[in-house]
Every structure is written in C-alpha cells, then in structure tokens.
Tab-separated table of C-alpha atoms in Angstrom:
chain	number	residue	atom	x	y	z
P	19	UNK	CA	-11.993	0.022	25.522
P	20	UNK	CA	-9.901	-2.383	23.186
P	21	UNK	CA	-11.378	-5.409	24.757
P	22	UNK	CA	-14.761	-3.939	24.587
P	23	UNK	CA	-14.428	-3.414	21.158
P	24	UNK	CA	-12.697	-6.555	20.661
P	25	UNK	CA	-15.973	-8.613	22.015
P	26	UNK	CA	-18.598	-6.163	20.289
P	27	UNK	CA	-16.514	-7.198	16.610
P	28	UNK	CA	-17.079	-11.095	17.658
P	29	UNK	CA	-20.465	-10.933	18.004
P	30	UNK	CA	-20.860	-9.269	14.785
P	31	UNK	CA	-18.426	-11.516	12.553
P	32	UNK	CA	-20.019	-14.579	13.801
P	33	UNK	CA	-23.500	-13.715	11.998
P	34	UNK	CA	-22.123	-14.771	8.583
P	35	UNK	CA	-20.833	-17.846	9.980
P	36	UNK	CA	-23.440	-18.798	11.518
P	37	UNK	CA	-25.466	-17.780	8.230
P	38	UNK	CA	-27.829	-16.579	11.087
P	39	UNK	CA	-31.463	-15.454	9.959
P	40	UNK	CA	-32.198	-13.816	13.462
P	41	UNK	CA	-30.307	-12.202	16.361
P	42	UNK	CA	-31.884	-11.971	19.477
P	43	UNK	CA	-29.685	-9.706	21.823
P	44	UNK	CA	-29.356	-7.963	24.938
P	45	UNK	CA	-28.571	-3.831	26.217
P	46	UNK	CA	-26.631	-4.185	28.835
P	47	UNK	CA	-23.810	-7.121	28.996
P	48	UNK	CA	-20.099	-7.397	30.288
P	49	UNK	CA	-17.805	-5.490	28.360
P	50	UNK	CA	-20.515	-5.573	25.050
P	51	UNK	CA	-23.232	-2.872	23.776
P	52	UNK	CA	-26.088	-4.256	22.336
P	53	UNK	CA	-27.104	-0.936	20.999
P	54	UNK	CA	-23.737	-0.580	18.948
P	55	UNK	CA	-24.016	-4.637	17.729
P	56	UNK	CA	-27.633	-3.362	16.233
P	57	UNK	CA	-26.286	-0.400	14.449
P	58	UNK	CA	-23.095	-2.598	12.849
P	59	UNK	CA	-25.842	-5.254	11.747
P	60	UNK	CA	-28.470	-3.310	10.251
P	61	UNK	CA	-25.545	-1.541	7.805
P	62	UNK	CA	-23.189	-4.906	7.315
P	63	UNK	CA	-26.060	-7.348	7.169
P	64	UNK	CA	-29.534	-5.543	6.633
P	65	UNK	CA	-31.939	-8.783	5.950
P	66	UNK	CA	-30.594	-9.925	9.031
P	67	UNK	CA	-33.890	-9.617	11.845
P	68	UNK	CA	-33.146	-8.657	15.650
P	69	UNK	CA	-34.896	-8.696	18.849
P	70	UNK	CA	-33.936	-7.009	21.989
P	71	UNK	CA	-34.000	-8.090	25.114
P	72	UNK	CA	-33.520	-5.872	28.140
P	73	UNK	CA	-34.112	-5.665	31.899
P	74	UNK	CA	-34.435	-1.329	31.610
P	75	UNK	CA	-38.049	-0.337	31.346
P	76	UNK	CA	-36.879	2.928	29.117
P	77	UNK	CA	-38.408	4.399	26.422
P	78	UNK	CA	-34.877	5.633	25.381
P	79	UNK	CA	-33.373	2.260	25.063
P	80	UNK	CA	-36.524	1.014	23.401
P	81	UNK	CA	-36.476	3.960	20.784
P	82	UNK	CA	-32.967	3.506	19.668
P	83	UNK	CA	-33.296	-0.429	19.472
P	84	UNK	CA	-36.925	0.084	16.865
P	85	UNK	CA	-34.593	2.500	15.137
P	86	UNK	CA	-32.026	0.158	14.525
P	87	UNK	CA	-34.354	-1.758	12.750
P	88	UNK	CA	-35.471	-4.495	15.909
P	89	UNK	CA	-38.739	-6.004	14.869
P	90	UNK	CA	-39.516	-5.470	18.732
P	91	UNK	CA	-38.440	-4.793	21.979
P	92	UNK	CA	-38.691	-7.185	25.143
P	93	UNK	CA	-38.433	-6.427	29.066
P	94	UNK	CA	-37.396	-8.933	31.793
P	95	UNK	CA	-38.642	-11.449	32.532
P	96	UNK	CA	-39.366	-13.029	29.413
P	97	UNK	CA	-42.934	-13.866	28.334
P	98	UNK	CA	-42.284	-17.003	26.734
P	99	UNK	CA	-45.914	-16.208	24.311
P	100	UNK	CA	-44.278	-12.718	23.510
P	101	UNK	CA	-40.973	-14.050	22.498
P	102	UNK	CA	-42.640	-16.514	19.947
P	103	UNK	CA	-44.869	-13.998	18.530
P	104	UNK	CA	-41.976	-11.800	18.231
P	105	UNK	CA	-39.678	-14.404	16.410
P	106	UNK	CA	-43.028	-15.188	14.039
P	107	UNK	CA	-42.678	-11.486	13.200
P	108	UNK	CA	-39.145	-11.061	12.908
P	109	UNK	CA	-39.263	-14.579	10.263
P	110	UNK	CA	-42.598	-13.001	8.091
P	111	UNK	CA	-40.427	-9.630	8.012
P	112	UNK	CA	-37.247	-11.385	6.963
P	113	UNK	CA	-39.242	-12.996	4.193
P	114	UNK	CA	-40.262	-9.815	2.451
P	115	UNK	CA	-37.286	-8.254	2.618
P	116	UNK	CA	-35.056	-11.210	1.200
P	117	UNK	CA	-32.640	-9.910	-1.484
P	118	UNK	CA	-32.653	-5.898	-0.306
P	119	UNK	CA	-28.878	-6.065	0.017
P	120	UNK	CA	-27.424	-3.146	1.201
P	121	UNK	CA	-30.326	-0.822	1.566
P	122	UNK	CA	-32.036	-0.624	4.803
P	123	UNK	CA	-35.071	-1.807	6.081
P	124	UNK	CA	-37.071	1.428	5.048
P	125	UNK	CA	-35.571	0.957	1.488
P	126	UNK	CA	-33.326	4.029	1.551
P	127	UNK	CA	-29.986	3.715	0.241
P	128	UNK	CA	-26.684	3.583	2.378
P	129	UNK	CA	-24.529	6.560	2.414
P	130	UNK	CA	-21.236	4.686	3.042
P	131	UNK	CA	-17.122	6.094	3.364
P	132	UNK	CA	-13.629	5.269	4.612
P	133	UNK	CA	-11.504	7.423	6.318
P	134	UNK	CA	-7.943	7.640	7.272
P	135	UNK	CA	-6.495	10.438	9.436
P	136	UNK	CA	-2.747	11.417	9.250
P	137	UNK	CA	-2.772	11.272	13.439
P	138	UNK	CA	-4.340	9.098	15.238
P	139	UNK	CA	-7.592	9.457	16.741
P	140	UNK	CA	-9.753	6.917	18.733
P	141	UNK	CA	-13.187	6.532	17.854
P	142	UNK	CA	-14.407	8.892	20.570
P	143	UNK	CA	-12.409	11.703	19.132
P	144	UNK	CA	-13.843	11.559	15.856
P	145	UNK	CA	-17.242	10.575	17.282
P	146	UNK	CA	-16.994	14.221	19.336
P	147	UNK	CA	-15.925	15.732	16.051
P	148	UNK	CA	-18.928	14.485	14.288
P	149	UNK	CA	-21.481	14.676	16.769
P	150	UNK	CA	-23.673	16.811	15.148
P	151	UNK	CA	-24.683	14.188	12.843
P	152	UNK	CA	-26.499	11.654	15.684
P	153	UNK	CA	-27.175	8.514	13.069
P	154	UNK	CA	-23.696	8.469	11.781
P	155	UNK	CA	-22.080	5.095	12.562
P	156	UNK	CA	-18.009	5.176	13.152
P	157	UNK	CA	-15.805	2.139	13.539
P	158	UNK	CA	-12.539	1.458	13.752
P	159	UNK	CA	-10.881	-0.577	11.095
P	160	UNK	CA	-7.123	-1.335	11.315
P	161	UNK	CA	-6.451	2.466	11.523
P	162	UNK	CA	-9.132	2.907	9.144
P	163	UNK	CA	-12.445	4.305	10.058
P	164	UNK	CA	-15.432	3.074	8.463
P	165	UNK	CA	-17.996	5.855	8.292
P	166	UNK	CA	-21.914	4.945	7.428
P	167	UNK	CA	-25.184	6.045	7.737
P	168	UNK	CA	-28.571	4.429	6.821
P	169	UNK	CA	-31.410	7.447	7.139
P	170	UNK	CA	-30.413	10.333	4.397
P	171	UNK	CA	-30.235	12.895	6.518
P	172	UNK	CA	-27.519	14.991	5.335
P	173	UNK	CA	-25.087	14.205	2.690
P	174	UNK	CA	-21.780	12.960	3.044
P	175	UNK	CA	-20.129	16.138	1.507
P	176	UNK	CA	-20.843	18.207	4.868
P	177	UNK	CA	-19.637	15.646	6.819
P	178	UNK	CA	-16.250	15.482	4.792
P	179	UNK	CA	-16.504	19.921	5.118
P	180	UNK	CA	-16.328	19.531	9.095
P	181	UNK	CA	-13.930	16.622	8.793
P	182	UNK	CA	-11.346	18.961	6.856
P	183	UNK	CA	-11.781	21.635	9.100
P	184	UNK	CA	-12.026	19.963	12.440
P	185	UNK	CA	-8.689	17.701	11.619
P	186	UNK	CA	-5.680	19.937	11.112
P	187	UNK	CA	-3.614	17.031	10.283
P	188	UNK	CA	-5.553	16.346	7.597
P	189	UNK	CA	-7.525	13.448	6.286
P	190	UNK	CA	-8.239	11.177	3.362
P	191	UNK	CA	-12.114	10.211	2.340
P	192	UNK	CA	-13.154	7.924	-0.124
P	193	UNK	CA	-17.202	7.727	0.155
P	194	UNK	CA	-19.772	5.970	-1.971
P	195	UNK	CA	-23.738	5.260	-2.345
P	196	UNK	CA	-23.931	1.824	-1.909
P	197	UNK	CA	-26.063	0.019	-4.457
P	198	UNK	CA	-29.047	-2.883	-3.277
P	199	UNK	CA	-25.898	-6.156	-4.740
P	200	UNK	CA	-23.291	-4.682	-2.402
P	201	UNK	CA	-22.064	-7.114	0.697
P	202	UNK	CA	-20.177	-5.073	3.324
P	203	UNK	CA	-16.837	-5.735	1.741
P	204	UNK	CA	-17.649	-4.928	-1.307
P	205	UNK	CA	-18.714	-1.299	0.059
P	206	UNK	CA	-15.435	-1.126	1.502
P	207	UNK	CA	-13.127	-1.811	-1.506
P	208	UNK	CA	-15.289	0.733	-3.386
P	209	UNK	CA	-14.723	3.297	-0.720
P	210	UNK	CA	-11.210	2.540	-0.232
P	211	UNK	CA	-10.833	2.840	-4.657
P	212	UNK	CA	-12.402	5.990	-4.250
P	213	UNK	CA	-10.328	7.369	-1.316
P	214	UNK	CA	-6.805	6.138	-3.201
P	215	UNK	CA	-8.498	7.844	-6.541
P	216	UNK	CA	-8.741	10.947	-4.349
P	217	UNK	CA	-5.370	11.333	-3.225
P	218	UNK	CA	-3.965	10.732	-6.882
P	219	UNK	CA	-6.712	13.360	-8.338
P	220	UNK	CA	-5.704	15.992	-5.490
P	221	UNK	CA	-1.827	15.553	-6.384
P	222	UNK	CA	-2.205	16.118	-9.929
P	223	UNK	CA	-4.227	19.120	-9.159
P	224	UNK	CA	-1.645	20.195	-6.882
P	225	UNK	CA	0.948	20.677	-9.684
P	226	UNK	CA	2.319	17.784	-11.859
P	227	UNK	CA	-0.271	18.712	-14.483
P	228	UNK	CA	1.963	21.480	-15.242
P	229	UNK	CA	4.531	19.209	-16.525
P	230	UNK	CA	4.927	16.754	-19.477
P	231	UNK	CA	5.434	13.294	-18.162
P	232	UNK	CA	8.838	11.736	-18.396
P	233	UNK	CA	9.809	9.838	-20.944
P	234	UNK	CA	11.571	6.688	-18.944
P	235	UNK	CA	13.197	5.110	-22.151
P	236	UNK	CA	16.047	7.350	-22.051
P	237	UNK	CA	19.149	6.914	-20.786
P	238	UNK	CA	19.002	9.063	-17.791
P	239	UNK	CA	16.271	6.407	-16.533
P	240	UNK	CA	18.131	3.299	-16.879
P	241	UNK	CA	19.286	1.239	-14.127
P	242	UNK	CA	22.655	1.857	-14.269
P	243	UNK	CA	22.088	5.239	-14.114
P	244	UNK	CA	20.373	5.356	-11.310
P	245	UNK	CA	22.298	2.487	-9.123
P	246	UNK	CA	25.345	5.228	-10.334
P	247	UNK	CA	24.269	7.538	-8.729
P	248	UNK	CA	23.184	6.116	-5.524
P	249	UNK	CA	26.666	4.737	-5.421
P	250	UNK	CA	28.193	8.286	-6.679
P	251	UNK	CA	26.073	10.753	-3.920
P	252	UNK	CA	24.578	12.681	-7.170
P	253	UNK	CA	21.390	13.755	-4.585
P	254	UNK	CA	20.479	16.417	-6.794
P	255	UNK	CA	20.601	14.465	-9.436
P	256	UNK	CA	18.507	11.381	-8.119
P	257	UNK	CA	15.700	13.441	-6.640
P	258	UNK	CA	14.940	15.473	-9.750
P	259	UNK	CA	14.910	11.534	-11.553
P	260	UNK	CA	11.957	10.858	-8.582
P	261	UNK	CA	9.984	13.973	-9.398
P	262	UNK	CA	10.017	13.589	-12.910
P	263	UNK	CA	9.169	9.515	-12.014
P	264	UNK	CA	6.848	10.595	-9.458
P	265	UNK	CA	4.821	13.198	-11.938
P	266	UNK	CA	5.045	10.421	-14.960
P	267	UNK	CA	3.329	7.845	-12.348
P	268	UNK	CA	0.387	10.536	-11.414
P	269	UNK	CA	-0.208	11.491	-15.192
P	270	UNK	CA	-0.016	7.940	-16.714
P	271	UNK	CA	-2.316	6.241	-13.852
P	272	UNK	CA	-5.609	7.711	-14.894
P	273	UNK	CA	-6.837	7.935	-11.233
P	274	UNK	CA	-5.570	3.867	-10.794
P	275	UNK	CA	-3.326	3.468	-7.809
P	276	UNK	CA	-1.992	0.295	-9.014
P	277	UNK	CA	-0.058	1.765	-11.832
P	278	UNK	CA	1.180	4.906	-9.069
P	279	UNK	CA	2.646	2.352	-6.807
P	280	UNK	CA	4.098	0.398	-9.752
P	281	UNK	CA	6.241	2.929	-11.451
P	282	UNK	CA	7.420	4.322	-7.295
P	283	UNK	CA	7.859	0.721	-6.258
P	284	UNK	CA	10.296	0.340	-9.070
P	285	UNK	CA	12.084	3.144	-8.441
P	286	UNK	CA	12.339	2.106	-4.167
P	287	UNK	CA	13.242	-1.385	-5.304
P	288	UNK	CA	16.510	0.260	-6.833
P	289	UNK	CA	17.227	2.412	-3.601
P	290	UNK	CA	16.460	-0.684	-1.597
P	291	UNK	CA	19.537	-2.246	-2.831
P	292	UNK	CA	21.649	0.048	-0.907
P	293	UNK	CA	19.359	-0.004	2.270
P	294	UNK	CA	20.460	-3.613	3.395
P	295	UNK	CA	20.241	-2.925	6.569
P	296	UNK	CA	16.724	-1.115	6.778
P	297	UNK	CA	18.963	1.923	7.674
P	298	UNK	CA	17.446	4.300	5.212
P	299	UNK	CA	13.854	3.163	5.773
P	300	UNK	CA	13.652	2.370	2.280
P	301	UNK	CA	11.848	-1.280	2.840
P	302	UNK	CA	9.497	0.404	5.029
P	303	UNK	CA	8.046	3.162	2.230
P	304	UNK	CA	8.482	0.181	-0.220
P	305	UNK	CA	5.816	-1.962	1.421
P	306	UNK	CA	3.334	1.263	2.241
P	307	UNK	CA	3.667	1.502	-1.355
P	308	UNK	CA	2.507	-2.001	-2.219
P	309	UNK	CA	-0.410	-1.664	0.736
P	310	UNK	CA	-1.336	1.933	-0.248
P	311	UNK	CA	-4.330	0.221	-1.915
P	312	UNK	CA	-5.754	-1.603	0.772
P	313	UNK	CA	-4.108	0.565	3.968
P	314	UNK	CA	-4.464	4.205	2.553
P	315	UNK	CA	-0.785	4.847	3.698
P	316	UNK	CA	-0.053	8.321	2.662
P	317	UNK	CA	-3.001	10.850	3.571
P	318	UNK	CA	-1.102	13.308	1.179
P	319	UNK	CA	1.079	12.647	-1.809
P	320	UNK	CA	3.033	15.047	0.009
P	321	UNK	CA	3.972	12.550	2.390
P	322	UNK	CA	5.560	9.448	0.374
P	323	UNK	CA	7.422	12.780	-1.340
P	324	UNK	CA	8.993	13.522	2.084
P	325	UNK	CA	9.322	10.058	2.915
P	326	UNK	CA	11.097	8.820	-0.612
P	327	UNK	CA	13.431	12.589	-0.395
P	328	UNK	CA	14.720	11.704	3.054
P	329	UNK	CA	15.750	8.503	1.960
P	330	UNK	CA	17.555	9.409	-0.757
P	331	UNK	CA	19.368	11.950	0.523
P	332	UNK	CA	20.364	9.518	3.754
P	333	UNK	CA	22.124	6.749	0.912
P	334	UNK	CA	23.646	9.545	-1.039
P	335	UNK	CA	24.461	11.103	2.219
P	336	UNK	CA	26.430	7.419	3.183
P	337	UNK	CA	27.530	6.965	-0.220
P	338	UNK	CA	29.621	10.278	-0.283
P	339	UNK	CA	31.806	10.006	2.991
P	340	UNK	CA	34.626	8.583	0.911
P	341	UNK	CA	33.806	10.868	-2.162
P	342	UNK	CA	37.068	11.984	-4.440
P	343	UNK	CA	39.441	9.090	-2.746
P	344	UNK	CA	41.049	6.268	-5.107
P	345	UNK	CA	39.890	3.866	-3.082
P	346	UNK	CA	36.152	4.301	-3.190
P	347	UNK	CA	35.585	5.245	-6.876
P	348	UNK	CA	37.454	1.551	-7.404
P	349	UNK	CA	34.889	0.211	-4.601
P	350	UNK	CA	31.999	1.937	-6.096
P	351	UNK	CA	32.705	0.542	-9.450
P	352	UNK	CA	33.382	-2.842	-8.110
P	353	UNK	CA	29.927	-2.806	-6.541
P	354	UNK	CA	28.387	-1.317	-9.706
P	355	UNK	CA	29.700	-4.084	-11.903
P	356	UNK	CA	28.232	-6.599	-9.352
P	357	UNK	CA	25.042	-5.507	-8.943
P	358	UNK	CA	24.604	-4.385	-12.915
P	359	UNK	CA	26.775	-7.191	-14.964
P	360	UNK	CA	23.128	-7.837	-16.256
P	361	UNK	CA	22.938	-4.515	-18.251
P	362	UNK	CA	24.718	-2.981	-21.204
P	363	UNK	CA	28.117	-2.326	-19.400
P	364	UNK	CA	31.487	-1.382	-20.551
P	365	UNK	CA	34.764	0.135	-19.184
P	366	UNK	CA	33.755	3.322	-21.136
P	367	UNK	CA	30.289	3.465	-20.035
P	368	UNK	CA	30.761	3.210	-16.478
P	369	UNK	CA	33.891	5.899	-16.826
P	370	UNK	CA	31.077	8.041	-18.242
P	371	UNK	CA	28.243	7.243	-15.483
P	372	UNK	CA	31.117	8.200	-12.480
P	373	UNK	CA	32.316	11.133	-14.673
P	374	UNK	CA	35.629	10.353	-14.941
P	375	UNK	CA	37.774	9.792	-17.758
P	376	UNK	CA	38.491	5.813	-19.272
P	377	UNK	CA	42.562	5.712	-19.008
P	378	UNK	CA	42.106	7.341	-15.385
P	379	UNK	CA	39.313	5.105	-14.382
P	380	UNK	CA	41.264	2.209	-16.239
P	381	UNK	CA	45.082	3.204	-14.207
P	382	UNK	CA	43.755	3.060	-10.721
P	383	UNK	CA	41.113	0.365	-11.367
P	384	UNK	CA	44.370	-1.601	-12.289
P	385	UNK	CA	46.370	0.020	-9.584
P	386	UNK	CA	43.706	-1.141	-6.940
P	387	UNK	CA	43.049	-3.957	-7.822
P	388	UNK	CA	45.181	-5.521	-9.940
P	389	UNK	CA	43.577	-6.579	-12.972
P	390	UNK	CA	42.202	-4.911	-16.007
P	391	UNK	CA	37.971	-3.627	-15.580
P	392	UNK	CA	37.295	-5.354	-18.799
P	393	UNK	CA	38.447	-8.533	-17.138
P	394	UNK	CA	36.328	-7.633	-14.186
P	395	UNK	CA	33.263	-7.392	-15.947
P	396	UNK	CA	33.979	-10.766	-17.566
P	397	UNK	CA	34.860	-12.421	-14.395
P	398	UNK	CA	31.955	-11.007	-12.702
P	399	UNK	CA	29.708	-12.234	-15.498
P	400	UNK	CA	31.140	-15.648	-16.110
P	401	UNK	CA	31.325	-16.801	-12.109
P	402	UNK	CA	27.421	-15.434	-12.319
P	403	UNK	CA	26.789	-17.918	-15.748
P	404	UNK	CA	28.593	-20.657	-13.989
P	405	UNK	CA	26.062	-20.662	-10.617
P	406	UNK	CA	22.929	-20.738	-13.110
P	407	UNK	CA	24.151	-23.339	-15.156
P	408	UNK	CA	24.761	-25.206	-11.911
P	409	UNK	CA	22.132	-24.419	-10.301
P	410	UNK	CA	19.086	-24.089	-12.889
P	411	UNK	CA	17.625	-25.938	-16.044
P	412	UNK	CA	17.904	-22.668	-18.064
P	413	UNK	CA	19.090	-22.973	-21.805
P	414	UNK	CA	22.623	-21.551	-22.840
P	415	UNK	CA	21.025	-18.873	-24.028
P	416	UNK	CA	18.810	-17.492	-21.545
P	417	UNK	CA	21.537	-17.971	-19.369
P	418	UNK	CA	23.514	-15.974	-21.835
P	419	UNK	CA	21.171	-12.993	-21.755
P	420	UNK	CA	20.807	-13.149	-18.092
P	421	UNK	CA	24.425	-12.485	-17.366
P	422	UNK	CA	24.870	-9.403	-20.293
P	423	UNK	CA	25.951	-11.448	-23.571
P	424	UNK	CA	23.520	-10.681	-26.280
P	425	UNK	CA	25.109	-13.265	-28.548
P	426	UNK	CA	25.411	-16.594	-27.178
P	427	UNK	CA	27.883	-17.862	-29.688
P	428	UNK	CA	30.173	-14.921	-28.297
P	429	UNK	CA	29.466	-15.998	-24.542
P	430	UNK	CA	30.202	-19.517	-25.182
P	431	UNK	CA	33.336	-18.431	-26.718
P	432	UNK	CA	34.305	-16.534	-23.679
P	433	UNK	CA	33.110	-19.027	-21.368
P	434	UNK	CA	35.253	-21.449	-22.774
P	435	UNK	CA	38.144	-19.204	-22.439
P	436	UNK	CA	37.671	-18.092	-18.613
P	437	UNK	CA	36.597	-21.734	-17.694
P	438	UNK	CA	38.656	-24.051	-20.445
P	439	UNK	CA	35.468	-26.086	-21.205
P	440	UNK	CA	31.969	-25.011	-22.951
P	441	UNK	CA	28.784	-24.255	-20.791
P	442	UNK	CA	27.154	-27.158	-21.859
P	443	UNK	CA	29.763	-29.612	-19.977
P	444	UNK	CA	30.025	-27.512	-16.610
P	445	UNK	CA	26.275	-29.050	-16.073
C-alpha cells in the first residue's frame, strides 16, 4: 500500500515540474492507479488536460475517467489518427480554459478541507467512513488528510457531522471554498489556518471565556518565579501559573495560532531548562507547539493541557525528592543563581521566592558552602561578564546589562574589584 501510494504521489508531483500541458495515462499499471492520478490532477492542477489509455473495453472505467475530466478515452491498440485527434482536442480545450485556477472544468467551485484524527487511520478507514459521499477525494498527507471534492453535491458541513460521529477519538477540520487564484498549496495553508482557528475558537468556548486574562507583568509571572518553583516542587503552584498563561494565550490570540504557541512556547522554554535530558518530554510538546501551525498537533486543546500538566508535575515531582534537607535548598539556590544572575536578584529576594527567611537562608548558604550568597551572586555574574568580554564584541555596557548590573559605572567598579583590572583591559 505505502509503495503504491508512494509511486501514485510521483506521478502527480512531476506535472509541475515538468510544467506539463497534457497527461496522457494509463488504468491499469504496476503498483499505480490511473483512476486515482486523474482525480488528484483535476483538483491540484485543473487546466491540466488528460487522456486515458486502457486495454479494458468497460464502460465503467470509461465513465469514471470522462468524469475526471479526460477529454477522451482510448482502448488498445492505439489508433495512431485517434490519438492525434484526441491530443488536438485536449490542446483547443486547454486553451479555453487557461487561467480557471482552482475551479473545475465545469466551472463549479472546489469544496476543499484538512483533517487530522487523534488515532490513526489509513486512508481506507476513513474512505469506509465516508463512503456515502462517492466523489469525495481523500489523501494522505504526513498524518494529515486532505479532503476535496469538485461536483457540489453535498456540503462539507455533513461530511464534518458523520466525521464527528463516526470518529470517537475525535477529529480536527479546517475546510474552505477555494477561490478561481488558489494553487493547491495555497488551499492547503487556508485549510490548515482554518482548522488551527477551530481548535482555538472551540477552547475558548469550552471555558476560558469565563475568566479575565492574566496579567503577565506581575511578579508571580516573572522568570524567577517560575524557574523557583520548578526548582522548589510548588506543582500547585506552577500549574495554576499555566492555566492562567494558557487562558491569557486563547483570549489575547484573536483566533491566530501564532500568538497561542508564542505565549505556551515561552512558558515550555522555562520548563525545558530542567528537562536536559528529554526526561520530562518537555522538548517534545515544545516543538508540537512550534509545528502546531503547519502539523495540527493537538486535535483538542485538551490535549497540550494534559501533555504540559504531566510534565510539570514529573520536574516538580524530581525536584522535591530532597525537599526540607540543608543540602538541597543550598543546591537549589546555587542552580537558581546560575541560571537567573541575568534578572533582578538579591539574597532577600531569593529567601522570599524559596520561602524561607534571609539570616536562615544566609547561615546555611554560608555553612554549605562557604562563602557569603551576596558573593555568590557576584561571582556568578562577574565569571559570566568575563566569558562575553572574551568571547564577543559587545560594549561594556550591554555586557553590563546582560549579566544583572543596571549601572555600568557600578559593574565596572565591581569588576575591577573581583578581577583587579577594568573590563575594558581583560579584552
């Protein structure tokens, strides 16, 4: 089936390569279906003109080839008068029709959708599930189906009525009516925008609407905060930050996916920092995110939910095996510091963030370790400034603001006094 299908999907993407003007194809060939090449052409490229050519004397096969749009139908052996009267035709016909686009050869628009399925199903399966709609054309696309049909029959919105009752797993549709300027492609980013529209329109609907979206200026957003409590195991805590993330993203995109899987990519790029190791799945939801445009991921808003919940429960899950000892608050903080020297830090704010008092967090930080967390944060900070000035043509003081000093004549100052000469001369 795969390499049937494989050799069928040549045949047609060599026709705008060729920049062909005429196909002239056979019923019956090894491992191809001349029958299914004529439907695919007459809805991806309908000025394109076909001829069949077949050894079966049936009215059947004739029928269906004329329906697909052939300007005629030849038997075995070839008359070599018919075949030149028939590509005289086929050249005249193309002629009139030049610039039709997307609508077919009887000038009726092209009812056109995409479809993804939360299982898997193989053409046939959906082709059984559909059958009662016999000029529907179904193809396969990368786990994508590409649904399209030429003659007006029906409408598209009883096809998607059987779809959602036929497919318990559920399913997400994105159809359009494909205008005359509209290549193939283009009919397929349309449906696809429509589809990803869809799923945002039928989450909001679902419930979010009954909140007021976050405001993610405050505090309780910031990076910190959140790298905190990844670090911390504050679970309850992170995933009500994600819903109220998750509900600003539906409410502020305006039916746009882009600007849903902006605001949850940000948020995953944060819990990515503590899935290294692809443990969590983290990197995985993270790049269904980014494709959920092209790939229709997620059927269901439901599902990135489940996906995004499991994985933060997993790293708070890891995070909190130590939880309460000496040791790991100092490691926790340690790590914090590292990954967040960046941000608006201090002893007192990161006491505050772990929920523990300064002189405590201060005694066994010291204990621990050694040395004083203010000294930390400055050593942390200054080893960081001393790579970039190394290692980049930044200025002082963008190289300043990258490492958490707001004033540069402060960080030089410090610099100097961790390092015993200014930034400038460790170039």
């Amino acid at each position: 089936m795969g390499a049937k299908k494989r050799e069928r999907g040549r045949a047609i993407n060599l026709i705008p390569a060729l920049k062909a003007d005429l196909l002239i194809t056979d019923i019956r060939m090894p491992g191809k279906d001349g029958l299914y090449v004529l439907q695919q052409t007459q809805v991806r490229y309908p000025n394109l003109e076909t001829i069949v050519i077949s050894a079966y004397d049936e009215f059947e096969y004739a029928k269906q080839a004329l329906k697909a749009g052939s300007v005629d139908y030849i038997l075995k052996p070839i008359d070599p008068g018919e075949l030149n009267m028939a590509i005289a035709k086929a050249l005249n016909r193309g002629k009139s029709n030049a610039g039709r686009g997307s609508l077919d050869r009887a000038g009726k628009r092209i009812d056109f959708a995409v479809l993804k399925c939360r299982a898997e199903y193989e053409v046939s399966v959906l082709g059984s599930i559909l059958a009662g709609f016999e000029d529907l054309s179904i193809e396969n696309s990368e786990g994508i189906f590409v649904l399209s049909c030429s003659e007006n029959l029906y409408s598209f919105a009883s096809i998607e009525a059987v779809l959602h009752e036929e497919i318990p797993d559920g399913c997400l549709l994105g159809k359009i009516c494909a205008t005359p300027e509209m290549t193939y492609g283009q009919m397929i980013e349309a449906a696809k925008e429509t589809a990803n529209r869809n799923l945002i329109e039928a989450a909001v609907k679902a419930g979010p609407v009954q909140h007021i979206a976050a405001d993610l200026s405050t505090p309780r957003f910031r990076i910190e905060n959140i790298m905190m409590l990844c670090k911390s195991g504050g679970s309850d805590e992170l995933l009500d930050i994600y819903h109220e993330i998750r509900t600003h993203a539906l409410l502020c995109s305006n039916g746009k996916i882009e600007i849903w899987a902006k605001e949850i990519g940000d948020f995953l790029n944060l819990l990515a920092i503590h899935d290294k190791d692809s443990s969590y799945g983290v990197w995985d939801i993270l790049q269904k995110v980014r494709n959920q445009k092209e790939r229709l991921s997620y059927v269901a808003q439901e599902e990135a939910d489940l996906e995004i919940e499991r994985a933060i429960l997993e790293i708070c899950k890891m995070s909190s095996r130590k939880k309460g000892s000496k040791e790991d608050l100092v490691w926790k903080v340690k790590e914090f510091v590292q990954d967040c020297y960046a941000q608006d830090i201090s002893p007192g704010s990161i006491a505050g963030l772990f929920h523990v008092s300064l002189p405590y967090l201060s005694k066994i930080f010291k204990q621990e370790t050694g040395q004083n967390l203010n000294l930390y944060i400055t050593d942390v900070r200054i080893s960081r400034a001393k790579y970039l000035l190394a290692n980049t043509e930044k200025s002082v003081s963008d190289i300043a603001a990258m490492v958490g000093y707001e004033d540069v004549n402060y960080f030089i100052r410090t610099y100097k006094k961790m390092t015993g000469i200014t930034p400038s001369k460790s170039r």
